[in-house]
CSV table of C-alpha atoms in Angstrom, one decimal:
chain,number,residue,atom,x,y,z
A,610,MET,CA,-0.1,-0.2,0.3
A,611,PRO,CA,2.9,2.5,0.7
A,612,LYS,CA,4.8,1.4,-2.3
A,613,LYS,CA,1.5,1.8,-4.1
A,614,MET,CA,0.9,5.6,-2.7
A,615,THR,CA,4.8,6.9,-3.4
A,616,ALA,CA,4.1,5.2,-7.1
A,617,VAL,CA,0.8,8.0,-7.0
A,618,SER,CA,3.0,11.0,-5.7
A,619,ARG,CA,5.1,10.7,-7.8
A,620,PHE,CA,3.1,10.7,-10.6
A,621,ASN,CA,1.2,13.7,-9.8
A,622,SER,CA,4.8,15.1,-8.8
A,623,GLU,CA,5.8,14.4,-12.4
A,624,HIS,CA,2.6,15.8,-13.8
A,625,SER,CA,2.2,19.1,-12.0
A,626,THR,CA,6.0,19.9,-12.6
A,627,LYS,CA,5.2,18.6,-16.5
A,628,SER,CA,2.3,21.1,-16.9
A,629,LEU,CA,3.8,24.0,-15.0
A,630,ARG,CA,6.6,24.1,-18.3
A,631,THR,CA,4.5,23.3,-20.5
A,632,LYS,CA,2.6,26.2,-19.0
A,633,LEU,CA,5.5,28.4,-19.1
A,634,TRP,CA,6.5,27.8,-22.2
A,635,SER,CA,3.3,28.5,-23.9
A,636,GLU,CA,3.0,31.9,-22.1
A,637,ARG,CA,6.9,32.8,-22.4
A,638,TYR,CA,6.1,36.0,-24.2
A,639,ILE,CA,4.0,37.8,-21.9
A,640,PHE,CA,7.1,35.9,-19.0
A,641,LEU,CA,9.4,37.4,-21.7
A,642,LEU,CA,7.8,41.4,-20.7
A,643,LEU,CA,9.0,40.9,-17.7
A,644,LEU,CA,12.7,40.7,-18.5
A,645,PRO,CA,13.4,44.4,-18.6
A,646,GLY,CA,11.6,44.6,-14.9
A,647,LEU,CA,13.5,41.9,-13.4
A,648,ILE,CA,16.8,43.3,-15.1
A,649,TYR,CA,16.1,46.9,-14.0
A,650,PHE,CA,15.4,45.8,-9.9
A,651,LEU,CA,17.6,43.7,-10.1
A,652,THR,CA,20.6,45.9,-10.9
A,653,PHE,CA,18.7,49.1,-8.7
A,654,LYS,CA,17.1,48.0,-6.3
A,655,ILE,CA,18.3,44.1,-4.8
A,656,ILE,CA,22.4,44.5,-5.5
A,657,PRO,CA,22.9,47.6,-4.1
A,658,ILE,CA,21.2,46.1,-0.7
A,659,PHE,CA,25.2,44.2,-0.9
A,660,GLY,CA,26.2,47.8,-0.5
A,661,ASN,CA,25.0,48.8,3.0
A,662,VAL,CA,28.4,46.5,3.9
A,663,ILE,CA,30.6,48.9,3.7
A,664,ALA,CA,28.5,50.9,7.0
A,665,PHE,CA,30.7,48.0,9.3
A,666,GLN,CA,33.9,49.1,7.4
A,667,GLU,CA,36.5,52.5,6.8
A,668,PHE,CA,35.5,52.3,3.4
A,669,ASN,CA,38.3,52.8,1.0
A,670,PRO,CA,37.5,52.9,-2.9
A,671,PHE,CA,41.1,52.5,-3.4
A,672,LYS,CA,41.1,48.8,-1.3
A,673,GLY,CA,37.5,48.1,-2.4
A,674,ILE,CA,35.2,46.4,-0.4
A,675,TRP,CA,36.5,43.1,0.2
A,676,ALA,CA,39.6,44.6,1.7
A,677,SER,CA,38.6,47.5,3.5
A,678,ASP,CA,39.3,47.3,7.2
A,679,TRP,CA,35.8,46.4,9.3
A,680,VAL,CA,35.2,48.8,12.5
A,681,GLY,CA,31.7,47.2,13.5
A,682,PHE,CA,29.6,50.0,14.8
A,683,ALA,CA,31.9,52.2,14.6
A,684,ASN,CA,30.0,54.7,12.2
A,685,PHE,CA,26.3,54.2,13.6
A,686,ARG,CA,28.2,55.2,17.0
A,687,ARG,CA,28.8,58.6,15.2
A,688,ILE,CA,24.9,59.1,14.5
A,689,PHE,CA,24.5,59.8,18.1
A,690,GLU,CA,27.8,61.1,19.4
A,691,ASP,CA,27.9,64.4,16.2
A,692,SER,CA,25.7,66.9,17.6
A,693,GLU,CA,25.7,67.7,13.9
A,694,VAL,CA,23.9,64.9,13.3
A,695,LEU,CA,21.4,64.8,16.0
A,696,ARG,CA,20.5,68.3,14.5
A,697,VAL,CA,19.8,67.8,11.3
A,698,LEU,CA,17.6,64.4,12.3
A,699,ARG,CA,16.2,66.6,14.8
A,700,ASN,CA,15.1,69.1,11.2
A,701,THR,CA,14.0,65.9,9.7
A,702,LEU,CA,12.1,65.1,12.4
A,703,TYR,CA,10.4,68.5,12.4
A,704,ILE,CA,9.6,68.7,8.8
A,705,SER,CA,8.2,65.5,8.6
A,706,PHE,CA,5.8,65.5,11.3
A,707,MET,CA,4.8,69.3,9.4
A,708,GLN,CA,4.4,67.1,6.8
A,709,ILE,CA,2.3,64.8,8.1
A,710,VAL,CA,0.4,67.6,9.9
A,711,PHE,CA,-0.8,69.2,6.5
A,712,VAL,CA,-0.3,67.8,3.7
A,713,PHE,CA,-1.0,64.7,4.3
A,714,PRO,CA,-4.7,65.9,4.7
A,715,ALA,CA,-5.1,68.3,2.4
A,716,PRO,CA,-5.7,65.1,-0.3
A,717,ILE,CA,-8.3,64.4,1.8
A,718,LEU,CA,-9.8,67.6,2.5
A,719,LEU,CA,-9.6,68.3,-1.5
A,720,ALA,CA,-11.1,64.4,-2.8
A,721,ILE,CA,-14.5,65.1,-0.2
A,722,LEU,CA,-15.0,68.9,-1.5
A,723,LEU,CA,-14.5,67.7,-5.1
A,724,ASN,CA,-16.7,64.7,-4.6
A,725,GLU,CA,-19.6,67.1,-3.4
A,726,VAL,CA,-19.2,69.0,-6.5
A,727,ALA,CA,-22.1,68.0,-8.7
A,728,ASN,CA,-22.0,69.1,-12.8
A,729,GLU,CA,-19.2,66.5,-13.8
A,730,LYS,CA,-18.0,69.1,-16.3
A,731,VAL,CA,-16.4,71.5,-13.7
A,732,LYS,CA,-15.5,68.7,-11.0
A,733,LYS,CA,-13.4,67.0,-14.3
A,734,PHE,CA,-12.0,70.9,-14.4
A,735,ILE,CA,-11.0,71.5,-10.9
A,736,GLN,CA,-9.3,68.3,-11.2
A,737,SER,CA,-7.1,68.7,-14.1
A,738,ILE,CA,-6.0,72.7,-12.6
A,739,VAL,CA,-5.2,70.8,-9.6
A,740,TYR,CA,-3.3,67.7,-10.6
A,741,LEU,CA,-0.9,69.5,-13.0
A,742,PRO,CA,1.9,70.6,-10.5
A,743,HIS,CA,2.7,67.1,-10.1
A,744,PHE,CA,4.0,66.6,-13.5
A,745,PHE,CA,6.2,70.0,-12.8
A,746,SER,CA,9.9,69.1,-11.1
A,747,TRP,CA,11.1,70.6,-8.0
A,748,VAL,CA,13.3,72.9,-10.3
A,749,VAL,CA,10.5,74.8,-11.9
A,750,ILE,CA,8.3,74.6,-8.8
A,751,ILE,CA,11.1,75.9,-7.1
A,752,SER,CA,11.7,78.4,-9.5
A,753,ILE,CA,8.2,79.6,-10.2
A,754,SER,CA,8.3,80.6,-5.8
A,755,MET,CA,11.2,82.5,-5.8
A,756,ILE,CA,9.5,84.9,-8.4
A,757,PHE,CA,6.7,84.8,-6.1
A,758,LEU,CA,9.1,85.5,-3.1
A,759,LYS,CA,11.8,87.9,-4.5
A,760,PRO,CA,12.4,91.2,-2.4
A,761,GLU,CA,10.2,92.7,-6.0
A,762,GLY,CA,7.9,89.7,-6.2
A,763,ILE,CA,4.1,89.6,-6.2
A,764,ILE,CA,3.9,88.1,-2.9
A,765,ASN,CA,6.4,91.3,-1.8
A,766,GLN,CA,4.0,93.9,-4.1
A,767,VAL,CA,0.9,93.3,-1.8
A,768,LEU,CA,2.6,93.6,1.5
A,769,GLN,CA,3.8,96.7,0.4
A,770,SER,CA,0.0,97.5,-0.8
A,771,PHE,CA,-0.6,97.6,2.7
A,772,GLY,CA,1.6,99.2,3.8
A,773,TYR,CA,3.6,96.6,5.4
A,774,ASP,CA,7.8,96.3,4.6
A,775,TRP,CA,9.1,93.6,2.6
A,776,VAL,CA,10.0,90.6,3.3
A,777,SER,CA,13.4,88.9,2.1
A,778,PHE,CA,11.5,85.4,2.3
A,779,MET,CA,14.4,82.7,1.5
A,780,THR,CA,17.1,84.7,4.3
A,781,LYS,CA,14.5,84.0,7.5
A,782,PRO,CA,15.2,80.5,8.4
A,783,HIS,CA,11.5,80.7,10.8
A,784,LEU,CA,10.1,81.0,7.3
A,785,PHE,CA,12.2,77.8,6.0
A,786,VAL,CA,9.8,75.3,6.3
A,787,PRO,CA,6.3,77.1,5.6
A,788,ILE,CA,7.2,77.5,2.7
A,789,VAL,CA,8.2,73.7,2.2
A,790,ILE,CA,5.1,72.3,3.6
A,791,VAL,CA,3.2,75.4,1.1
A,792,GLU,CA,5.4,74.5,-2.3
A,793,LEU,CA,4.8,70.7,-1.3
A,794,ILE,CA,0.8,70.9,-1.0
A,795,TRP,CA,1.1,72.9,-4.2
A,796,LYS,CA,2.5,70.5,-6.4
A,797,GLU,CA,1.4,66.8,-5.1
A,798,THR,CA,-2.3,67.9,-3.2
A,799,GLY,CA,-4.2,67.1,-6.8
A,800,TRP,CA,-1.7,64.1,-8.3
A,801,SER,CA,-2.5,63.0,-4.0
A,802,THR,CA,-6.3,63.2,-4.6
A,803,ILE,CA,-6.8,60.4,-6.9
A,804,ILE,CA,-6.7,57.2,-4.4
A,805,PHE,CA,-9.1,59.0,-2.0
A,806,LEU,CA,-11.0,59.6,-5.0
A,807,ALA,CA,-11.2,56.2,-6.0
A,808,ALA,CA,-12.2,55.3,-2.1
A,809,LEU,CA,-14.5,57.9,-2.5
A,810,ALA,CA,-16.3,56.3,-5.3
A,811,SER,CA,-16.6,52.5,-4.2
A,812,ILE,CA,-19.1,54.1,-0.5
A,813,ASN,CA,-23.1,52.6,-0.9
A,814,ASN,CA,-25.2,55.7,-2.2
A,815,GLU,CA,-28.2,53.4,-0.4
A,816,LEU,CA,-26.0,55.0,2.7
A,817,LEU,CA,-25.8,58.7,1.3
A,818,GLU,CA,-29.4,58.7,0.6
A,819,ALA,CA,-31.2,57.2,3.7
A,820,ALA,CA,-29.2,59.5,5.6
A,821,VAL,CA,-31.0,62.3,3.8
A,822,MET,CA,-34.3,61.2,3.9
A,823,ASP,CA,-33.2,60.9,8.0
A,824,GLY,CA,-32.5,64.8,7.7
A,825,ALA,CA,-29.2,64.4,7.6
A,826,ASN,CA,-27.1,67.2,6.2
A,827,ARG,CA,-23.6,67.4,4.1
A,828,TRP,CA,-21.4,67.9,7.0
A,829,LYS,CA,-23.3,65.1,9.2
A,830,ARG,CA,-23.3,62.8,5.9
A,831,ILE,CA,-19.0,63.4,5.6
A,832,TRP,CA,-18.5,63.0,9.4
A,833,SER,CA,-20.6,59.6,9.7
A,834,ILE,CA,-20.5,57.6,6.5
A,835,ILE,CA,-17.7,59.5,4.0
A,836,ILE,CA,-15.1,60.2,6.4
A,837,PRO,CA,-15.3,56.9,8.0
A,838,SER,CA,-15.8,54.6,5.0
A,839,ILE,CA,-13.0,56.0,4.1
A,840,SER,CA,-10.6,55.5,7.3
A,841,GLY,CA,-9.4,51.8,6.2
A,842,THR,CA,-7.5,53.8,3.0
A,843,ILE,CA,-6.5,56.5,5.2
A,844,ILE,CA,-4.6,54.8,7.7
A,845,ILE,CA,-2.4,52.7,5.0
A,846,LEU,CA,-1.5,55.3,3.9
A,847,ILE,CA,-0.5,56.9,6.7
A,848,ILE,CA,1.1,53.6,7.6
A,849,LEU,CA,3.3,53.4,4.0
A,850,ARG,CA,4.2,57.8,5.2
A,851,LEU,CA,5.8,56.8,8.6
A,852,GLY,CA,7.9,54.1,6.0
A,853,THR,CA,9.1,57.3,5.0
A,854,VAL,CA,9.5,59.4,8.2
A,855,LEU,CA,12.7,60.0,7.4
A,856,ASP,CA,12.8,61.4,4.0
A,857,SER,CA,12.1,64.9,4.4
A,858,GLY,CA,12.1,65.0,-0.3
A,859,PHE,CA,15.7,65.7,-1.2
A,860,GLU,CA,15.7,67.4,-3.8
A,861,GLN,CA,13.2,70.1,-2.8
A,862,ILE,CA,15.3,70.8,0.2
A,863,PHE,CA,18.5,71.1,-1.3
A,864,LEU,CA,17.8,73.2,-4.3
A,865,MET,CA,16.1,75.9,-1.4
A,866,LEU,CA,19.4,75.3,0.9
A,867,ASN,CA,21.3,78.3,0.9
A,868,PRO,CA,24.0,79.9,4.1
A,869,PHE,CA,21.1,81.7,5.9
A,870,ASN,CA,18.3,78.7,6.4
A,871,LYS,CA,20.9,75.8,6.5
A,872,GLU,CA,21.1,75.4,10.1
A,873,ILE,CA,16.9,74.7,10.1
A,874,GLY,CA,16.9,73.2,6.8
A,875,ASN,CA,19.6,70.7,6.5
A,876,VAL,CA,18.0,66.8,7.0
A,877,LEU,CA,18.9,64.1,6.5
A,878,ASP,CA,19.4,63.0,2.8
A,879,THR,CA,21.2,66.6,2.3
A,880,PHE,CA,23.7,65.7,5.6
A,881,VAL,CA,23.9,62.1,2.9
A,882,TYR,CA,24.4,63.7,0.2
A,883,GLU,CA,26.9,66.3,1.7
A,884,LYS,CA,29.2,63.9,4.0
A,885,GLY,CA,29.2,60.7,0.6
A,886,ILE,CA,29.5,63.3,-2.1
A,887,LYS,CA,31.5,66.2,-1.6
A,888,GLN,CA,33.3,64.4,1.9
A,889,SER,CA,33.6,61.1,0.6
A,890,ASP,CA,32.7,59.7,4.1
A,891,TYR,CA,31.6,57.0,2.1
A,892,SER,CA,31.5,54.6,5.6
A,893,PHE,CA,29.3,57.2,7.4
A,894,SER,CA,26.8,58.6,4.8
A,895,THR,CA,25.7,54.4,4.7
A,896,ALA,CA,25.6,54.3,8.3
A,897,VAL,CA,23.2,57.5,7.9
A,898,GLY,CA,21.2,56.2,5.3
A,899,LEU,CA,20.8,52.4,7.3
A,900,PHE,CA,19.8,53.9,9.7
A,901,LYS,CA,16.8,55.5,7.9
A,902,GLY,CA,16.2,52.7,6.5
A,903,VAL,CA,15.7,50.6,9.7
A,904,VAL,CA,13.7,53.2,11.7
A,905,GLY,CA,11.0,53.5,8.8
A,906,LEU,CA,10.9,49.4,9.3
A,907,VAL,CA,10.1,49.8,12.9
A,908,LEU,CA,7.2,52.6,12.5
A,909,VAL,CA,5.9,51.1,9.4
A,910,LEU,CA,5.4,47.7,11.6
A,911,GLY,CA,4.7,49.0,14.5
A,912,ALA,CA,1.7,51.7,13.1
A,913,ASN,CA,0.9,48.3,11.6
A,914,ARG,CA,0.2,46.6,14.8
A,915,ILE,CA,-1.7,49.2,15.7
A,916,ALA,CA,-3.8,49.6,13.0
A,917,LYS,CA,-4.8,45.9,13.6
A,918,ARG,CA,-5.0,46.1,17.3
A,919,PHE,CA,-7.9,48.4,16.7
A,920,GLY,CA,-9.3,46.2,14.4
A,921,HIS,CA,-8.5,47.8,11.1
A,922,ASP,CA,-6.3,45.5,8.0
A,923,GLY,CA,-3.3,47.0,8.5
A,924,LEU,CA,-1.0,46.6,5.5
A,925,PHE,CA,0.1,42.6,5.8
């Protein structure tokens, strides 16, 4: 009996292997389409991960990875001993916190407002206008901002027309973060509404119609039906945002930095660029980058666990 079962199992295994090969061969052209994507991820996402090993070395480009001296966690200890790193970390957390408080809710609010627009032509026109800044590069966005904010720009002209003195916006450190937040809201709010509009489209209209029949006004419908219906999407996006809490946006910050605002505007991304590229301190900059990744992973896992504890689906 056992021999008979083994023979049957072997037959089933050979049959399934043969059918898998047949299926793979019959769909070989479809799998061929995956090849460029696989090559891209292997080349630029998977293989570079192994380069993080230089965070544990005193990397010398002339010796290479295999011959450079190992220093253990010395580069990671520098992160907490260097006062400049702590200042940069504080700047990064502050800007990220401000982004979560002001930038993250903006597309939710805009999506809810767009959802209330009854005229489809007007709604599509507004969507097209608010999507547009997403397709501009940060160079264009910063250039437009500088035109508005320069001493003879339109904002200073408005201030002077009301009797105020002109303001040198880019030399005032306390104005750096608000300008960053406004630029980010302007550029990305419209594009980010796509996800929330899709979530709003899945709401059962019968619920909204029943609420209207019960006398619920627009505010009550938004608060009691619409927001709870898209809460799952909001939580997932917050978890994903926490994973990049130490990423404040290199390109935007780098283009806006100057000697006047560097004290408050220098963040981990620009710090890593300065240390790694300008000063050739590859091991330390890699240790800072690895530290960012570990913190992001811990935050994602923690937020996902908290979301599940409160009855939401979470990411996984």
